[in-house]
C-alpha positions as a LaTeX table, in Angstrom:
\begin{tabular}{lrrr}
\hline
Residue & $x$ (\AA) & $y$ (\AA) & $z$ (\AA) \\
\hline
Unk1 & $-131.94$ & $-9.93$ & 1.31 \\
Unk2 & $-135.74$ & $-9.66$ & 2.17 \\
Unk3 & $-138.45$ & $-10.88$ & $-0.26$ \\
Unk4 & $-141.40$ & $-8.75$ & $-0.14$ \\
Unk5 & $-144.98$ & $-9.92$ & $-1.27$ \\
Unk6 & $-144.97$ & $-7.30$ & $-4.22$ \\
Unk7 & $-141.64$ & $-8.34$ & $-5.39$ \\
Unk8 & $-142.45$ & $-12.03$ & $-5.33$ \\
Unk9 & $-145.68$ & $-11.47$ & $-7.34$ \\
Unk10 & $-143.71$ & $-9.40$ & $-9.72$ \\
Unk11 & $-141.24$ & $-12.12$ & $-10.28$ \\
Unk12 & $-143.90$ & $-14.84$ & $-10.58$ \\
Unk13 & $-145.78$ & $-12.71$ & $-13.20$ \\
Unk14 & $-142.60$ & $-12.02$ & $-15.22$ \\
Unk15 & $-141.75$ & $-15.91$ & $-15.15$ \\
Unk16 & $-145.29$ & $-16.86$ & $-16.10$ \\
Unk17 & $-145.01$ & $-14.22$ & $-19.05$ \\
Unk18 & $-141.85$ & $-15.63$ & $-20.17$ \\
Unk19 & $-143.06$ & $-19.14$ & $-20.07$ \\
Unk20 & $-145.97$ & $-18.44$ & $-22.31$ \\
Unk21 & $-143.76$ & $-16.96$ & $-25.11$ \\
Unk22 & $-142.49$ & $-19.14$ & $-27.93$ \\
Unk23 & $-138.74$ & $-19.94$ & $-27.39$ \\
Unk24 & $-137.88$ & $-18.09$ & $-30.56$ \\
Unk25 & $-139.22$ & $-14.82$ & $-29.31$ \\
Unk26 & $-137.30$ & $-15.13$ & $-25.93$ \\
Unk27 & $-133.98$ & $-15.81$ & $-27.83$ \\
Unk28 & $-134.50$ & $-13.42$ & $-30.59$ \\
Unk29 & $-132.72$ & $-10.53$ & $-28.85$ \\
Unk30 & $-129.58$ & $-8.58$ & $-30.00$ \\
Unk31 & $-127.36$ & $-10.35$ & $-27.73$ \\
Unk32 & $-127.96$ & $-13.78$ & $-29.10$ \\
Unk33 & $-125.81$ & $-14.97$ & $-31.89$ \\
Unk34 & $-126.48$ & $-16.77$ & $-35.05$ \\
Unk35 & $-128.25$ & $-20.07$ & $-34.28$ \\
Unk36 & $-127.30$ & $-23.43$ & $-35.43$ \\
Unk37 & $-129.90$ & $-25.69$ & $-37.09$ \\
Unk38 & $-129.99$ & $-29.37$ & $-36.14$ \\
Unk39 & $-130.57$ & $-30.28$ & $-39.73$ \\
Unk40 & $-127.23$ & $-28.93$ & $-41.06$ \\
Unk41 & $-125.11$ & $-28.55$ & $-37.82$ \\
Unk42 & $-123.27$ & $-31.91$ & $-37.69$ \\
Unk43 & $-122.71$ & $-32.24$ & $-41.37$ \\
Unk44 & $-121.66$ & $-28.69$ & $-41.88$ \\
Unk45 & $-119.12$ & $-28.61$ & $-39.09$ \\
Unk46 & $-117.83$ & $-32.06$ & $-40.26$ \\
Unk47 & $-116.86$ & $-30.52$ & $-43.64$ \\
Unk48 & $-114.69$ & $-27.98$ & $-41.79$ \\
Unk49 & $-112.43$ & $-30.14$ & $-39.67$ \\
Unk50 & $-108.87$ & $-28.85$ & $-40.05$ \\
Unk51 & $-109.95$ & $-25.36$ & $-40.82$ \\
Unk52 & $-109.40$ & $-22.31$ & $-38.74$ \\
Unk53 & $-111.91$ & $-20.46$ & $-36.56$ \\
Unk54 & $-111.31$ & $-16.97$ & $-34.94$ \\
Unk55 & $-112.28$ & $-16.74$ & $-31.38$ \\
Unk56 & $-113.04$ & $-13.10$ & $-30.00$ \\
Unk57 & $-111.59$ & $-12.50$ & $-26.55$ \\
Unk58 & $-111.47$ & $-9.37$ & $-24.77$ \\
Unk59 & $-107.76$ & $-9.16$ & $-25.38$ \\
Unk60 & $-108.09$ & $-9.71$ & $-29.14$ \\
Unk61 & $-108.72$ & $-12.60$ & $-31.44$ \\
Unk62 & $-107.33$ & $-16.16$ & $-31.16$ \\
Unk63 & $-107.05$ & $-18.63$ & $-33.89$ \\
Unk64 & $-108.18$ & $-22.21$ & $-33.24$ \\
Unk65 & $-108.42$ & $-25.16$ & $-35.45$ \\
Unk66 & $-111.40$ & $-27.55$ & $-35.53$ \\
Unk67 & $-109.72$ & $-30.86$ & $-34.53$ \\
Unk68 & $-112.68$ & $-33.24$ & $-34.69$ \\
Unk69 & $-116.50$ & $-33.42$ & $-34.35$ \\
Unk70 & $-117.65$ & $-36.15$ & $-31.86$ \\
Unk71 & $-121.21$ & $-37.44$ & $-32.45$ \\
Unk72 & $-123.03$ & $-38.43$ & $-29.32$ \\
Unk73 & $-126.17$ & $-40.25$ & $-28.58$ \\
Unk74 & $-128.51$ & $-38.56$ & $-31.07$ \\
Unk75 & $-132.04$ & $-39.84$ & $-31.72$ \\
Unk76 & $-134.92$ & $-38.88$ & $-34.01$ \\
Unk77 & $-135.76$ & $-35.85$ & $-31.99$ \\
Unk78 & $-132.21$ & $-34.55$ & $-31.09$ \\
Unk79 & $-128.75$ & $-34.01$ & $-32.61$ \\
Unk80 & $-125.89$ & $-34.32$ & $-30.11$ \\
Unk81 & $-122.32$ & $-33.58$ & $-30.90$ \\
Unk82 & $-119.18$ & $-31.88$ & $-29.47$ \\
Unk83 & $-116.65$ & $-29.79$ & $-31.50$ \\
Unk84 & $-113.11$ & $-30.13$ & $-30.29$ \\
Unk85 & $-110.78$ & $-27.18$ & $-31.16$ \\
Unk86 & $-106.99$ & $-27.05$ & $-30.88$ \\
Unk87 & $-105.79$ & $-23.74$ & $-29.39$ \\
Unk88 & $-102.29$ & $-22.51$ & $-28.53$ \\
Unk89 & $-103.27$ & $-21.57$ & $-24.91$ \\
Unk90 & $-106.38$ & $-22.64$ & $-22.96$ \\
Unk91 & $-105.32$ & $-20.60$ & $-20.00$ \\
Unk92 & $-106.64$ & $-17.45$ & $-21.72$ \\
Unk93 & $-109.99$ & $-19.16$ & $-22.40$ \\
Unk94 & $-112.08$ & $-19.62$ & $-19.29$ \\
Unk95 & $-115.45$ & $-21.38$ & $-19.66$ \\
Unk96 & $-117.93$ & $-19.16$ & $-21.15$ \\
Unk97 & $-119.84$ & $-17.88$ & $-24.26$ \\
Unk98 & $-117.78$ & $-16.52$ & $-27.12$ \\
Unk99 & $-118.31$ & $-15.33$ & $-30.68$ \\
Unk100 & $-116.50$ & $-17.54$ & $-33.11$ \\
Unk101 & $-116.16$ & $-16.79$ & $-36.76$ \\
Unk102 & $-115.51$ & $-19.13$ & $-39.75$ \\
Unk103 & $-114.67$ & $-18.05$ & $-43.22$ \\
Unk104 & $-117.46$ & $-20.02$ & $-44.76$ \\
Unk105 & $-119.88$ & $-20.51$ & $-41.82$ \\
Unk106 & $-119.77$ & $-16.70$ & $-40.69$ \\
Unk107 & $-120.26$ & $-15.81$ & $-36.94$ \\
Unk108 & $-121.56$ & $-18.10$ & $-34.27$ \\
Unk109 & $-121.96$ & $-17.89$ & $-30.53$ \\
Unk110 & $-120.76$ & $-20.83$ & $-28.71$ \\
Unk111 & $-120.13$ & $-21.99$ & $-25.09$ \\
Unk112 & $-116.62$ & $-23.18$ & $-24.83$ \\
Unk113 & $-114.95$ & $-25.14$ & $-22.01$ \\
Unk114 & $-111.30$ & $-25.99$ & $-21.65$ \\
Unk115 & $-110.38$ & $-29.51$ & $-22.70$ \\
Unk116 & $-107.39$ & $-31.68$ & $-22.51$ \\
Unk117 & $-103.94$ & $-30.61$ & $-23.98$ \\
Unk118 & $-104.58$ & $-27.26$ & $-25.35$ \\
Unk119 & $-108.12$ & $-27.93$ & $-26.61$ \\
Unk120 & $-111.50$ & $-26.30$ & $-25.93$ \\
Unk121 & $-114.94$ & $-27.94$ & $-26.59$ \\
Unk122 & $-118.29$ & $-26.89$ & $-27.61$ \\
Unk123 & $-121.11$ & $-29.30$ & $-26.87$ \\
Unk124 & $-124.57$ & $-29.12$ & $-28.81$ \\
Unk125 & $-127.85$ & $-30.80$ & $-28.12$ \\
Unk126 & $-130.19$ & $-29.51$ & $-30.66$ \\
Unk127 & $-134.02$ & $-30.24$ & $-31.31$ \\
Unk128 & $-134.69$ & $-31.55$ & $-34.77$ \\
Unk129 & $-137.57$ & $-29.82$ & $-36.61$ \\
\hline
\end{tabular}
């Protein structure tokens, strides 16, 4: 693939324009799911340990249960934690972004990775306001 001067300049201009926008405007598109606030995320998820979440897959929906919430090295500026879900079969859930629904929390988009012994994990590193 050959890079032309015009293509290079166009790419740099687009990158500079995107870098000057506030992050909220970059991620406010239709493809981005509901956001999770650092102020309520850890506490809110902790309330729902043991409850069911519905995972949207191309082949249908899969029920998974929130097994635990693991708090990581948080500080005054960030909230870090992992959600570990039990799921009947992780072979059908490759790493990727998925829409997850909970009865009380509503729909959320999460990046899930397979864990150990029929589990999947979502890691969060959120900036505090």
